[in-house]
Amino acid sequence: MTTKPIYHPNIPTNTRSNAKSIRLPIGIKLIIALVAGLGFSFALAPYYLWPLALFSVMALYALLVGEDSGRRGFWIGWVYGFGTWVIGAFWLYNSIHEYGAIPSWLAYIMIGVMAIIMGLFHAFFAWGFVRFLGRQPLAFASFWVIQEWLKTWLLSGFPWLFVGYAFTEQTWMNGLAPVLGVFGISFVAVLFAASVVELFRHKVAFIGLSALTLAVSFGLSLVDWVKPSGEKLSVSLVQGNIPQDMKWLTEYRVRTLEIYEDLSKSEWGRDVVIWPEAAIPMFHDEAEPFIAGMINRARNNDSTWVTGLIYRDLKNYDENRHAYPPIYNSVAVLGETQALYKKQRLVPFGEYVPFEGLFNLLPDLANMQGAMSISRGSSNQAPFTIKGQNVGAAICYEVAYPKTTRHNAKNTDFLMTISNDAWFGSSAGPWQHLQMVQMRSLETGRYFVRATNTGVTAIINQKGQIVNQAPQFERTVLRGEVESMSGVTPFVRFGSYPILVLSALLILLSFVAKYGKSKTSRTQKYYTGKGVRD
């Protein structure tokens, strides 16, 4: 006579019998998850220790693959995400404390709260992976991509700290960028990390698949999706190095304009002279005499002047409908032609107040909010034309969004971005920002020129390589040439849709496979007589 084996309906039998994984107390797992999350940030700029990205993901996968409890998986993922964000985005402390007049202790708390909130992305990812997806590398990589994508739009988006950025300069991996974008690189990197763990669990199938994808990625790095069109422009990127705590002081405005004017004197005659974001520290209509003088200099020397400014739209202002005229964080092209690009992607709480519609319930607050907020530019703005070449623009935070940059790159010869990273001091923030611009160059196959207030000012080629770079926190001009490119990368043509669709399909297949197998196992257990007393 045999006895019926112990069975619990909430524990899938197909996973408990085969799992060769880490069996540790939950407290130890949480400590490992925290350390793994903290370590991930050092894989990114300015440290560039890219192997840490793989080790970090390997640790998280090893912790989750043997978990039977979605609740414990949730906490493991949350602690991992907290560690990732509390270090990876600590550069926000500079802007909160140094320039936001927030006490140090409160700034630390605010960073911690931000990390707790952003850690929820990893928490729900880990919960869903353990609870629903059968704990396989393909499902792990696919769900990872989805949670990164969610960060680009959910709750207005904070698309930072993606795994793919760690491999921006690794040719054996970055060949995927022009095809599948940063999410494609994240997918392959996470799949490889999970497959290594499976190898230690004596499962070799996935490591073969990972090796194949890496070989394909390296092969793609040898493909030239775009080619030079033969046109080159000389560019001068003016880095004013204006201290952030003085930039908007009324008494320092004239001095700021003098600094940029003096730095540019020897640059007129070059094709393009570019000033950084909000280089003119007042509304454009308040600086019209100065702007007119600079336009004349540019025209007299056959140069195009590009500058960041705050554009106040007085022409389209209806005082009967709005208390204040709309203002835009803008790039102005001035000289032989004139054009204006208005920033589309605004920084929450920095440039606008989220959920602004709620302010309409209280008129006084609505008026205050209207005075504080910058308006959003159209998503269908045409490229600039400079010296016969089409140029796409992005302002600061916008380069963090693959979709926005991809859209702005269509029908262009090269790209430009202006920024003011003085808010973040000597932290990792400006370098992470630069790394994103490198990835956008790879994805679009276009040169990117980047003019900033305090750095990092740089010229980046279509391969994502930094051609020339100015030192940080110096008042200087970076000179170089930008080469126009023709041709369209698959990423510009199709965007992130291929990798997102693939990930969604793999998640669906994993879900079906897990619950189909679980149902079959239970049916056999109860209806074939195995393990049942005669």
Coordinates of C-alpha atoms in Angstrom, one line a residue:
M1 CA 0.0 0.0 0.0
T2 CA 1.3 3.5 -0.9
T3 CA 0.5 6.8 0.6
K4 CA -0.6 9.9 -1.2
P5 CA 2.2 12.4 -1.4
I6 CA 1.8 15.7 0.3
Y7 CA 0.3 18.2 -2.1
H8 CA -0.6 21.9 -1.8
P9 CA -2.6 23.5 -4.6
N10 CA -0.8 26.8 -4.3
I11 CA 2.6 25.3 -4.9
P12 CA 3.1 24.3 -8.6
T13 CA 4.5 20.8 -8.6
N14 CA 6.4 21.3 -11.9
T15 CA 8.6 24.0 -10.3
R16 CA 9.3 22.5 -6.8
S17 CA 10.6 19.2 -8.1
N18 CA 13.0 20.7 -10.6
A19 CA 14.3 23.8 -8.9
K20 CA 18.0 23.7 -8.1
S21 CA 18.4 27.1 -6.7
I22 CA 19.3 29.3 -3.8
R23 CA 17.5 28.1 -0.7
L24 CA 18.1 30.8 1.9
P25 CA 16.1 32.6 4.6
I26 CA 14.2 35.5 3.2
G27 CA 16.3 38.0 5.3
I28 CA 19.5 36.8 3.6
K29 CA 17.8 37.0 0.2
L30 CA 16.8 40.6 0.9
I31 CA 20.4 41.5 1.8
I32 CA 21.7 39.9 -1.4
A33 CA 19.0 41.7 -3.4
L34 CA 20.0 45.1 -1.8
V35 CA 23.7 44.6 -2.5
A36 CA 22.9 43.5 -6.1
G37 CA 20.8 46.6 -6.7
L38 CA 23.4 48.9 -5.2
G39 CA 26.0 47.4 -7.4
F40 CA 24.1 47.8 -10.6
S41 CA 24.5 51.6 -10.8
F42 CA 28.3 51.2 -11.0
A43 CA 27.8 49.5 -14.4
L44 CA 26.7 52.8 -15.8
A45 CA 28.6 56.1 -16.4
P46 CA 30.7 57.5 -15.0
Y47 CA 32.1 54.2 -13.7
Y48 CA 31.5 52.0 -16.8
L49 CA 32.0 48.7 -14.9
W50 CA 29.6 47.0 -17.3
P51 CA 30.2 43.4 -15.9
L52 CA 28.4 44.5 -12.8
A53 CA 25.2 44.8 -14.8
L54 CA 25.4 41.1 -15.6
F55 CA 26.3 40.1 -12.1
S56 CA 23.5 42.2 -10.6
V57 CA 20.9 40.6 -12.9
M58 CA 22.3 37.2 -12.3
A59 CA 21.9 37.6 -8.5
L60 CA 18.3 38.8 -8.9
Y61 CA 17.4 35.9 -11.2
A62 CA 19.1 33.3 -8.9
L63 CA 17.1 34.7 -5.9
L64 CA 13.8 34.6 -7.8
V65 CA 14.1 31.4 -9.9
G66 CA 13.6 29.1 -6.9
E67 CA 11.0 31.2 -5.1
D68 CA 7.5 29.7 -4.7
S69 CA 6.0 32.7 -3.1
G70 CA 4.9 35.7 -5.2
R71 CA 4.9 37.8 -2.0
R72 CA 8.5 37.0 -1.2
G73 CA 9.4 37.7 -4.8
F74 CA 7.7 41.1 -4.6
W75 CA 9.8 42.0 -1.5
I76 CA 13.0 40.8 -3.2
G77 CA 12.3 42.8 -6.3
W78 CA 11.4 45.9 -4.3
V79 CA 14.6 45.8 -2.2
Y80 CA 16.6 45.3 -5.4
G81 CA 14.9 48.2 -7.1
F82 CA 15.3 50.4 -4.1
G83 CA 19.1 49.7 -4.1
T84 CA 19.3 50.5 -7.8
W85 CA 17.5 53.8 -7.6
V86 CA 18.9 55.1 -4.2
I87 CA 22.4 55.0 -5.7
G88 CA 21.7 55.3 -9.4
A89 CA 19.6 58.5 -9.1
F90 CA 21.4 60.0 -6.0
W91 CA 22.5 62.8 -8.3
L92 CA 19.1 64.3 -7.6
Y93 CA 20.3 65.2 -4.2
N94 CA 22.3 68.1 -5.6
S95 CA 19.4 69.8 -7.2
I96 CA 17.1 69.1 -4.2
H97 CA 19.5 70.3 -1.5
E98 CA 21.9 72.7 -3.2
Y99 CA 19.5 74.5 -5.4
G100 CA 16.1 73.6 -4.0
A101 CA 16.9 75.1 -0.5
I102 CA 15.8 71.8 1.1
P103 CA 17.6 70.7 4.3
S104 CA 20.0 67.9 3.9
W105 CA 18.1 65.5 6.1
L106 CA 14.9 66.1 4.2
A107 CA 16.7 65.7 0.8
Y108 CA 17.9 62.3 1.9
I109 CA 14.4 61.3 2.8
M110 CA 13.1 62.6 -0.5
I111 CA 15.7 60.5 -2.4
G112 CA 14.7 57.5 -0.3
V113 CA 11.0 58.0 -1.0
M114 CA 11.8 58.3 -4.7
A115 CA 13.7 55.0 -4.6
I116 CA 10.9 53.3 -2.8
I117 CA 8.4 54.4 -5.4
M118 CA 10.6 53.6 -8.4
G119 CA 11.5 50.3 -6.7
L120 CA 7.9 49.2 -7.3
F121 CA 8.7 48.6 -10.9
H122 CA 11.1 45.9 -10.0
A123 CA 8.8 44.7 -7.2
F124 CA 5.8 44.0 -9.5
F125 CA 8.2 42.6 -12.1
A126 CA 9.6 40.1 -9.6
W127 CA 6.1 39.2 -8.3
G128 CA 4.7 38.6 -11.8
F129 CA 7.7 36.6 -12.8
V130 CA 7.5 34.3 -9.8
R131 CA 3.7 34.1 -9.7
F132 CA 2.8 33.7 -13.4
L133 CA 5.7 33.2 -15.7
G134 CA 7.2 29.8 -15.0
R135 CA 10.6 31.2 -14.0
Q136 CA 12.5 30.8 -17.3
P137 CA 15.2 33.0 -18.8
L138 CA 13.2 34.1 -21.8
A139 CA 10.3 35.1 -19.6
F140 CA 12.6 36.9 -17.3
A141 CA 14.2 38.9 -20.1
S142 CA 10.9 39.7 -21.7
F143 CA 9.2 40.9 -18.6
W144 CA 12.4 43.0 -17.7
V145 CA 12.0 44.8 -21.1
I146 CA 8.3 45.5 -20.4
Q147 CA 9.1 47.0 -17.0
E148 CA 11.8 49.2 -18.5
W149 CA 9.4 50.3 -21.2
L150 CA 6.8 51.2 -18.6
K151 CA 9.2 53.6 -17.1
T152 CA 9.1 55.7 -20.3
W153 CA 5.5 56.7 -19.8
L154 CA 3.8 55.4 -16.6
L155 CA 3.3 58.3 -14.1
S156 CA 4.7 60.7 -16.8
G157 CA 7.9 58.5 -17.0
F158 CA 11.4 58.5 -15.6
P159 CA 13.3 56.4 -18.2
W160 CA 16.6 56.0 -16.4
L161 CA 18.9 53.2 -15.3
F162 CA 18.2 50.7 -18.1
V163 CA 20.5 47.7 -18.4
G164 CA 21.2 48.4 -22.0
Y165 CA 23.0 51.6 -21.3
A166 CA 25.8 49.6 -19.5
F167 CA 26.8 48.3 -23.0
T168 CA 26.7 51.5 -24.9
E169 CA 30.4 51.2 -25.8
Q170 CA 30.6 47.4 -26.0
T171 CA 30.7 46.5 -29.7
W172 CA 29.8 42.9 -29.0
M173 CA 26.5 44.1 -27.7
N174 CA 25.7 47.6 -29.1
G175 CA 25.2 46.3 -32.6
L176 CA 21.6 45.7 -31.6
A177 CA 20.9 49.4 -30.9
P178 CA 20.3 50.4 -34.6
V179 CA 17.9 47.5 -34.9
L180 CA 16.1 47.0 -31.6
G181 CA 17.2 50.0 -29.6
V182 CA 18.3 50.1 -25.9
F183 CA 15.5 47.7 -25.0
G184 CA 16.9 45.1 -27.4
I185 CA 20.3 45.3 -25.7
S186 CA 18.6 45.0 -22.3
F187 CA 16.8 41.9 -23.5
V188 CA 20.0 40.1 -24.7
A189 CA 22.0 41.1 -21.6
V190 CA 19.3 40.0 -19.2
L191 CA 18.8 36.7 -21.1
F192 CA 22.5 36.0 -21.0
A193 CA 22.7 36.7 -17.3
A194 CA 19.8 34.4 -16.5
S195 CA 21.2 31.7 -18.8
V196 CA 24.5 31.7 -16.9
V197 CA 22.5 31.0 -13.7
E198 CA 20.7 28.2 -15.5
L199 CA 24.1 26.7 -16.6
F200 CA 24.9 26.4 -12.9
R201 CA 21.6 24.6 -12.5
H202 CA 22.7 22.1 -15.2
K203 CA 20.4 23.5 -17.9
V204 CA 22.5 24.3 -21.0
A205 CA 19.9 25.0 -23.6
F206 CA 19.5 28.7 -22.8
I207 CA 23.2 29.4 -22.7
G208 CA 23.4 28.2 -26.3
L209 CA 20.5 30.6 -27.3
S210 CA 22.3 33.4 -25.5
A211 CA 25.5 32.7 -27.3
L212 CA 23.7 32.8 -30.6
T213 CA 22.1 36.2 -29.8
L214 CA 25.4 37.6 -28.8
A215 CA 27.0 36.4 -32.0
V216 CA 24.2 38.0 -34.0
S217 CA 24.6 41.3 -32.0
F218 CA 28.3 41.4 -32.8
G219 CA 27.6 40.7 -36.4
L220 CA 25.1 43.5 -36.6
S221 CA 27.8 45.9 -35.2
L222 CA 29.7 45.3 -38.5
V223 CA 26.7 46.5 -40.6
D224 CA 26.7 50.1 -41.8
W225 CA 23.0 51.1 -41.8
V226 CA 23.8 54.6 -42.8
K227 CA 26.5 56.3 -44.8
P228 CA 28.1 59.7 -44.9
S229 CA 26.5 62.1 -47.4
G230 CA 29.8 64.0 -48.0
E231 CA 28.6 67.1 -46.2
K232 CA 30.4 68.4 -43.2
L233 CA 29.7 71.4 -41.0
S234 CA 32.1 73.2 -38.6
V235 CA 30.5 73.6 -35.2
S236 CA 31.4 75.6 -32.1
L237 CA 29.7 74.5 -28.8
V238 CA 29.9 77.3 -26.3
Q239 CA 30.1 76.2 -22.6
G240 CA 29.5 79.2 -20.4
N241 CA 29.9 77.5 -17.0
I242 CA 27.4 79.7 -15.3
P243 CA 26.9 78.8 -11.7
Q244 CA 23.4 77.5 -11.2
D245 CA 22.8 79.6 -8.1
M246 CA 23.6 82.7 -10.1
K247 CA 22.1 81.9 -13.4
W248 CA 18.7 83.3 -12.8
L249 CA 19.6 86.3 -10.6
T250 CA 18.4 89.5 -12.1
E251 CA 21.7 91.3 -11.3
Y252 CA 23.7 88.5 -13.1
R253 CA 21.8 88.5 -16.3
V254 CA 23.9 91.0 -18.1
R255 CA 27.1 89.3 -17.0
T256 CA 25.8 86.0 -18.3
L257 CA 25.1 87.5 -21.7
E258 CA 28.6 89.1 -21.7
I259 CA 30.2 85.7 -21.0
Y260 CA 28.5 84.0 -23.9
E261 CA 29.1 86.9 -26.2
D262 CA 32.9 87.0 -25.4
L263 CA 33.3 83.3 -25.8
S264 CA 31.6 83.5 -29.2
K265 CA 33.6 86.4 -30.7
S266 CA 36.3 84.2 -32.3
E267 CA 33.7 81.6 -33.4
W268 CA 31.8 83.7 -35.9
G269 CA 32.6 82.5 -39.4
R270 CA 32.2 78.8 -38.5
D271 CA 29.1 77.2 -39.8
V272 CA 27.2 76.8 -36.5
V273 CA 27.7 78.4 -33.1
I274 CA 25.6 76.7 -30.4
W275 CA 24.8 78.0 -27.0
P276 CA 23.3 75.6 -24.3
E277 CA 19.8 75.3 -22.8
A278 CA 18.4 78.6 -21.5
A279 CA 21.7 80.4 -22.2
I280 CA 19.7 83.6 -22.4
P281 CA 18.4 83.9 -18.8
M282 CA 15.2 85.9 -19.4
F283 CA 12.2 85.8 -21.6
H284 CA 13.1 86.1 -25.3
D285 CA 11.1 89.3 -25.6
E286 CA 13.0 90.9 -22.8
A287 CA 16.3 90.2 -24.6
E288 CA 15.2 91.3 -28.1
P289 CA 17.9 94.0 -28.6
F290 CA 20.6 91.6 -27.6
I291 CA 19.3 88.8 -29.8
A292 CA 19.0 91.2 -32.8
G293 CA 22.7 92.2 -32.3
M294 CA 23.8 88.5 -32.2
I295 CA 21.7 87.7 -35.3
N296 CA 23.5 90.5 -37.2
R297 CA 26.9 89.1 -36.2
A298 CA 25.9 85.7 -37.3
R299 CA 24.6 86.9 -40.7
N300 CA 27.6 89.2 -41.3
N301 CA 29.9 86.2 -40.8
D302 CA 27.8 83.6 -42.7
S303 CA 27.2 81.7 -39.5
T304 CA 24.1 80.2 -38.0
W305 CA 23.5 80.9 -34.3
V306 CA 21.6 78.4 -32.2
T307 CA 20.7 79.1 -28.6
G308 CA 18.5 77.9 -25.8
L309 CA 16.0 80.5 -24.6
I310 CA 12.7 80.8 -22.8
Y311 CA 10.1 81.7 -25.4
R312 CA 7.1 83.7 -24.2
D313 CA 4.3 83.4 -26.8
L314 CA 2.7 86.8 -26.6
K315 CA 1.3 86.5 -30.2
N316 CA -1.0 83.7 -29.4
Y317 CA -1.9 84.8 -25.9
D318 CA -5.6 85.4 -25.1
E319 CA -5.8 87.3 -21.8
N320 CA -9.5 86.5 -21.7
R321 CA -8.8 82.7 -21.6
H322 CA -5.5 82.5 -19.7
A323 CA -4.0 84.5 -16.8
Y324 CA -0.5 84.2 -18.2
P325 CA 1.0 83.8 -21.7
P326 CA 2.3 80.3 -22.5
I327 CA 6.1 79.9 -22.1
Y328 CA 8.3 77.3 -23.7
N329 CA 11.7 75.9 -23.1
S330 CA 13.0 76.3 -26.6
V331 CA 15.9 76.1 -29.1
A332 CA 16.1 79.0 -31.5
V333 CA 17.9 78.8 -34.9
L334 CA 18.9 82.3 -35.9
G335 CA 20.9 83.7 -38.8
E336 CA 20.3 83.0 -42.5
T337 CA 17.1 81.1 -41.5
Q338 CA 15.0 81.4 -38.3
A339 CA 13.2 78.5 -36.6
L340 CA 12.0 77.5 -33.2
Y341 CA 11.8 74.1 -31.5
K342 CA 9.7 73.9 -28.3
K343 CA 10.5 71.2 -25.8
Q344 CA 8.0 68.3 -25.7
R345 CA 9.0 66.2 -22.8
L346 CA 8.9 68.3 -19.6
V347 CA 10.5 67.5 -16.2
P348 CA 7.8 66.8 -13.6
F349 CA 7.8 69.3 -10.8
G350 CA 10.7 71.0 -12.4
E351 CA 9.0 72.4 -15.5
Y352 CA 5.4 71.6 -14.9
V353 CA 3.1 70.3 -12.1
P354 CA 1.6 66.9 -12.8
F355 CA -2.2 66.4 -12.7
E356 CA -2.6 70.1 -13.5
G357 CA -6.2 69.6 -14.4
L358 CA -7.0 69.3 -10.6
F359 CA -5.9 72.9 -10.1
N360 CA -8.9 74.1 -12.2
L361 CA -11.1 73.2 -9.2
L362 CA -9.4 76.0 -7.3
P363 CA -9.0 79.1 -9.4
D364 CA -6.3 80.8 -7.2
L365 CA -4.1 77.7 -7.4
A366 CA -4.8 77.3 -11.1
N367 CA -3.4 80.9 -11.7
M368 CA -0.4 80.1 -9.6
Q369 CA 0.2 76.8 -11.5
G370 CA -0.1 78.7 -14.8
A371 CA 2.6 81.1 -13.7
M372 CA 4.9 78.3 -12.7
S373 CA 4.5 75.8 -15.5
I374 CA 6.2 75.6 -18.9
S375 CA 4.0 74.6 -21.8
R376 CA 4.5 71.5 -23.8
G377 CA 5.6 71.8 -27.4
S378 CA 3.9 69.9 -30.3
S379 CA 5.0 66.3 -31.0
N380 CA 5.1 67.1 -34.8
Q381 CA 7.7 69.8 -35.1
A382 CA 9.7 69.8 -38.3
P383 CA 13.5 69.6 -38.4
F384 CA 15.6 72.8 -38.7
T385 CA 17.4 73.6 -41.9
I386 CA 21.0 74.7 -41.3
K387 CA 23.3 75.3 -44.3
G388 CA 21.1 73.1 -46.4
Q389 CA 21.0 70.2 -43.9
N390 CA 18.1 69.0 -41.8
V391 CA 18.7 69.0 -38.1
G392 CA 16.6 67.3 -35.4
A393 CA 16.7 68.9 -31.9
A394 CA 16.2 67.7 -28.3
I395 CA 16.4 69.6 -25.1
C396 CA 17.9 68.1 -22.0
Y397 CA 15.6 65.4 -20.5
E398 CA 14.2 64.5 -23.9
V399 CA 17.2 62.4 -25.0
A400 CA 16.2 59.9 -22.3
Y401 CA 13.2 59.0 -24.3
P402 CA 14.0 56.7 -27.2
K403 CA 10.6 57.3 -28.9
T404 CA 10.9 61.1 -28.8
T405 CA 14.4 61.1 -30.2
R406 CA 13.5 58.5 -32.9
H407 CA 10.6 60.7 -34.0
N408 CA 12.8 63.9 -34.1
A409 CA 15.5 62.0 -36.1
K410 CA 13.3 61.3 -39.1
N411 CA 14.4 63.1 -42.3
T412 CA 17.5 64.6 -40.6
D413 CA 21.2 64.7 -41.5
F414 CA 22.4 65.1 -37.9
L415 CA 21.0 65.8 -34.4
M416 CA 21.7 68.4 -31.7
T417 CA 20.8 68.6 -28.0
I418 CA 21.3 71.4 -25.5
S419 CA 21.2 71.0 -21.8
N420 CA 22.0 72.5 -18.4
D421 CA 23.2 69.9 -16.0
A422 CA 24.6 72.4 -13.6
W423 CA 21.8 71.3 -11.3
F424 CA 23.6 68.1 -10.6
G425 CA 27.1 69.3 -9.9
S426 CA 29.9 66.7 -10.1
S427 CA 27.6 63.8 -9.6
A428 CA 27.0 60.9 -11.9
G429 CA 23.9 62.5 -13.4
P430 CA 25.6 64.5 -16.3
W431 CA 27.6 61.4 -17.3
Q432 CA 24.6 59.2 -17.3
H433 CA 22.9 61.8 -19.4
L434 CA 25.8 61.8 -21.9
Q435 CA 25.6 58.0 -22.1
M436 CA 22.0 58.2 -23.2
V437 CA 22.9 60.6 -26.0
Q438 CA 25.5 58.1 -27.1
M439 CA 22.8 55.4 -27.2
R440 CA 20.5 57.7 -29.2
S441 CA 23.3 58.2 -31.8
L442 CA 23.6 54.4 -32.1
E443 CA 19.9 54.0 -32.5
T444 CA 19.4 56.7 -35.1
G445 CA 22.7 56.4 -36.9
R446 CA 23.3 60.1 -36.6
Y447 CA 25.9 62.5 -35.3
F448 CA 24.8 64.2 -32.1
V449 CA 26.3 67.5 -31.0
R450 CA 25.6 68.4 -27.3
A451 CA 26.1 71.9 -25.9
T452 CA 25.8 72.3 -22.2
N453 CA 26.3 75.0 -19.6
T454 CA 28.8 73.2 -17.3
G455 CA 29.3 69.9 -19.2
V456 CA 29.5 67.3 -20.5
T457 CA 29.7 69.1 -23.9
A458 CA 30.6 66.7 -26.6
I459 CA 30.4 65.6 -30.3
I460 CA 29.3 62.0 -30.8
N461 CA 29.4 60.1 -34.1
Q462 CA 26.8 57.8 -35.6
K463 CA 28.5 54.8 -33.8
G464 CA 27.9 56.3 -30.4
Q465 CA 31.6 57.2 -30.0
I466 CA 32.6 60.4 -28.4
V467 CA 34.7 62.2 -31.1
N468 CA 35.5 65.3 -29.0
Q469 CA 34.6 66.4 -25.5
A470 CA 35.1 69.5 -23.4
P471 CA 36.3 69.4 -19.8
Q472 CA 33.5 69.8 -17.2
F473 CA 33.2 73.0 -15.2
E474 CA 35.4 75.1 -17.5
R475 CA 34.4 78.2 -19.5
T476 CA 35.4 77.1 -23.0
V477 CA 34.4 76.4 -26.6
L478 CA 34.4 72.9 -28.1
R479 CA 35.2 73.0 -31.8
G480 CA 34.7 70.2 -34.3
E481 CA 33.0 68.9 -37.4
V482 CA 29.8 67.1 -37.7
E483 CA 29.2 64.8 -40.7
S484 CA 25.8 64.5 -42.2
M485 CA 24.5 60.9 -42.7
S486 CA 22.0 59.4 -45.1
G487 CA 20.0 56.2 -44.7
V488 CA 17.6 55.0 -42.0
T489 CA 18.3 52.5 -39.3
P490 CA 15.7 49.8 -38.6
F491 CA 15.1 51.4 -35.2
V492 CA 14.2 54.7 -36.7
R493 CA 11.8 52.9 -39.1
F494 CA 10.1 50.6 -36.6
G495 CA 11.0 51.9 -33.2
S496 CA 10.8 49.7 -30.1
Y497 CA 7.7 47.9 -31.4
P498 CA 9.6 44.7 -32.6
I499 CA 11.2 44.0 -29.3
L500 CA 8.1 44.9 -27.3
V501 CA 5.9 42.6 -29.4
L502 CA 8.4 39.8 -29.1
S503 CA 8.6 40.3 -25.4
A504 CA 4.8 40.3 -25.0
L505 CA 4.5 37.1 -27.1
L506 CA 7.2 35.3 -25.0
I507 CA 5.4 36.4 -21.8
L508 CA 2.2 35.0 -23.1
L509 CA 3.8 31.7 -24.2
S510 CA 5.5 31.4 -20.8
F511 CA 2.2 32.0 -19.0
V512 CA 0.4 29.4 -21.1
A513 CA 3.2 26.9 -20.8
K514 CA 3.3 27.2 -17.0
Y515 CA -0.4 26.8 -16.4
G516 CA -0.8 24.2 -19.1
K517 CA 1.9 22.0 -17.6
S518 CA 0.6 22.6 -14.1
K519 CA -2.9 21.6 -15.0
T520 CA -1.6 18.4 -16.8
S521 CA 0.5 17.5 -13.8
R522 CA -2.4 17.8 -11.3
T523 CA -4.7 15.9 -13.6
Q524 CA -2.3 13.0 -13.8
K525 CA -1.7 13.0 -10.1
Y526 CA -5.4 12.6 -9.2
Y527 CA -6.8 10.6 -12.1
T528 CA -4.1 8.2 -13.2
G529 CA -4.0 6.5 -9.8
K530 CA -0.3 7.5 -9.2
G531 CA 0.3 8.0 -5.5
V532 CA -3.3 7.0 -4.6
R533 CA -4.1 4.1 -2.2
D534 CA -5.5 0.9 -3.7

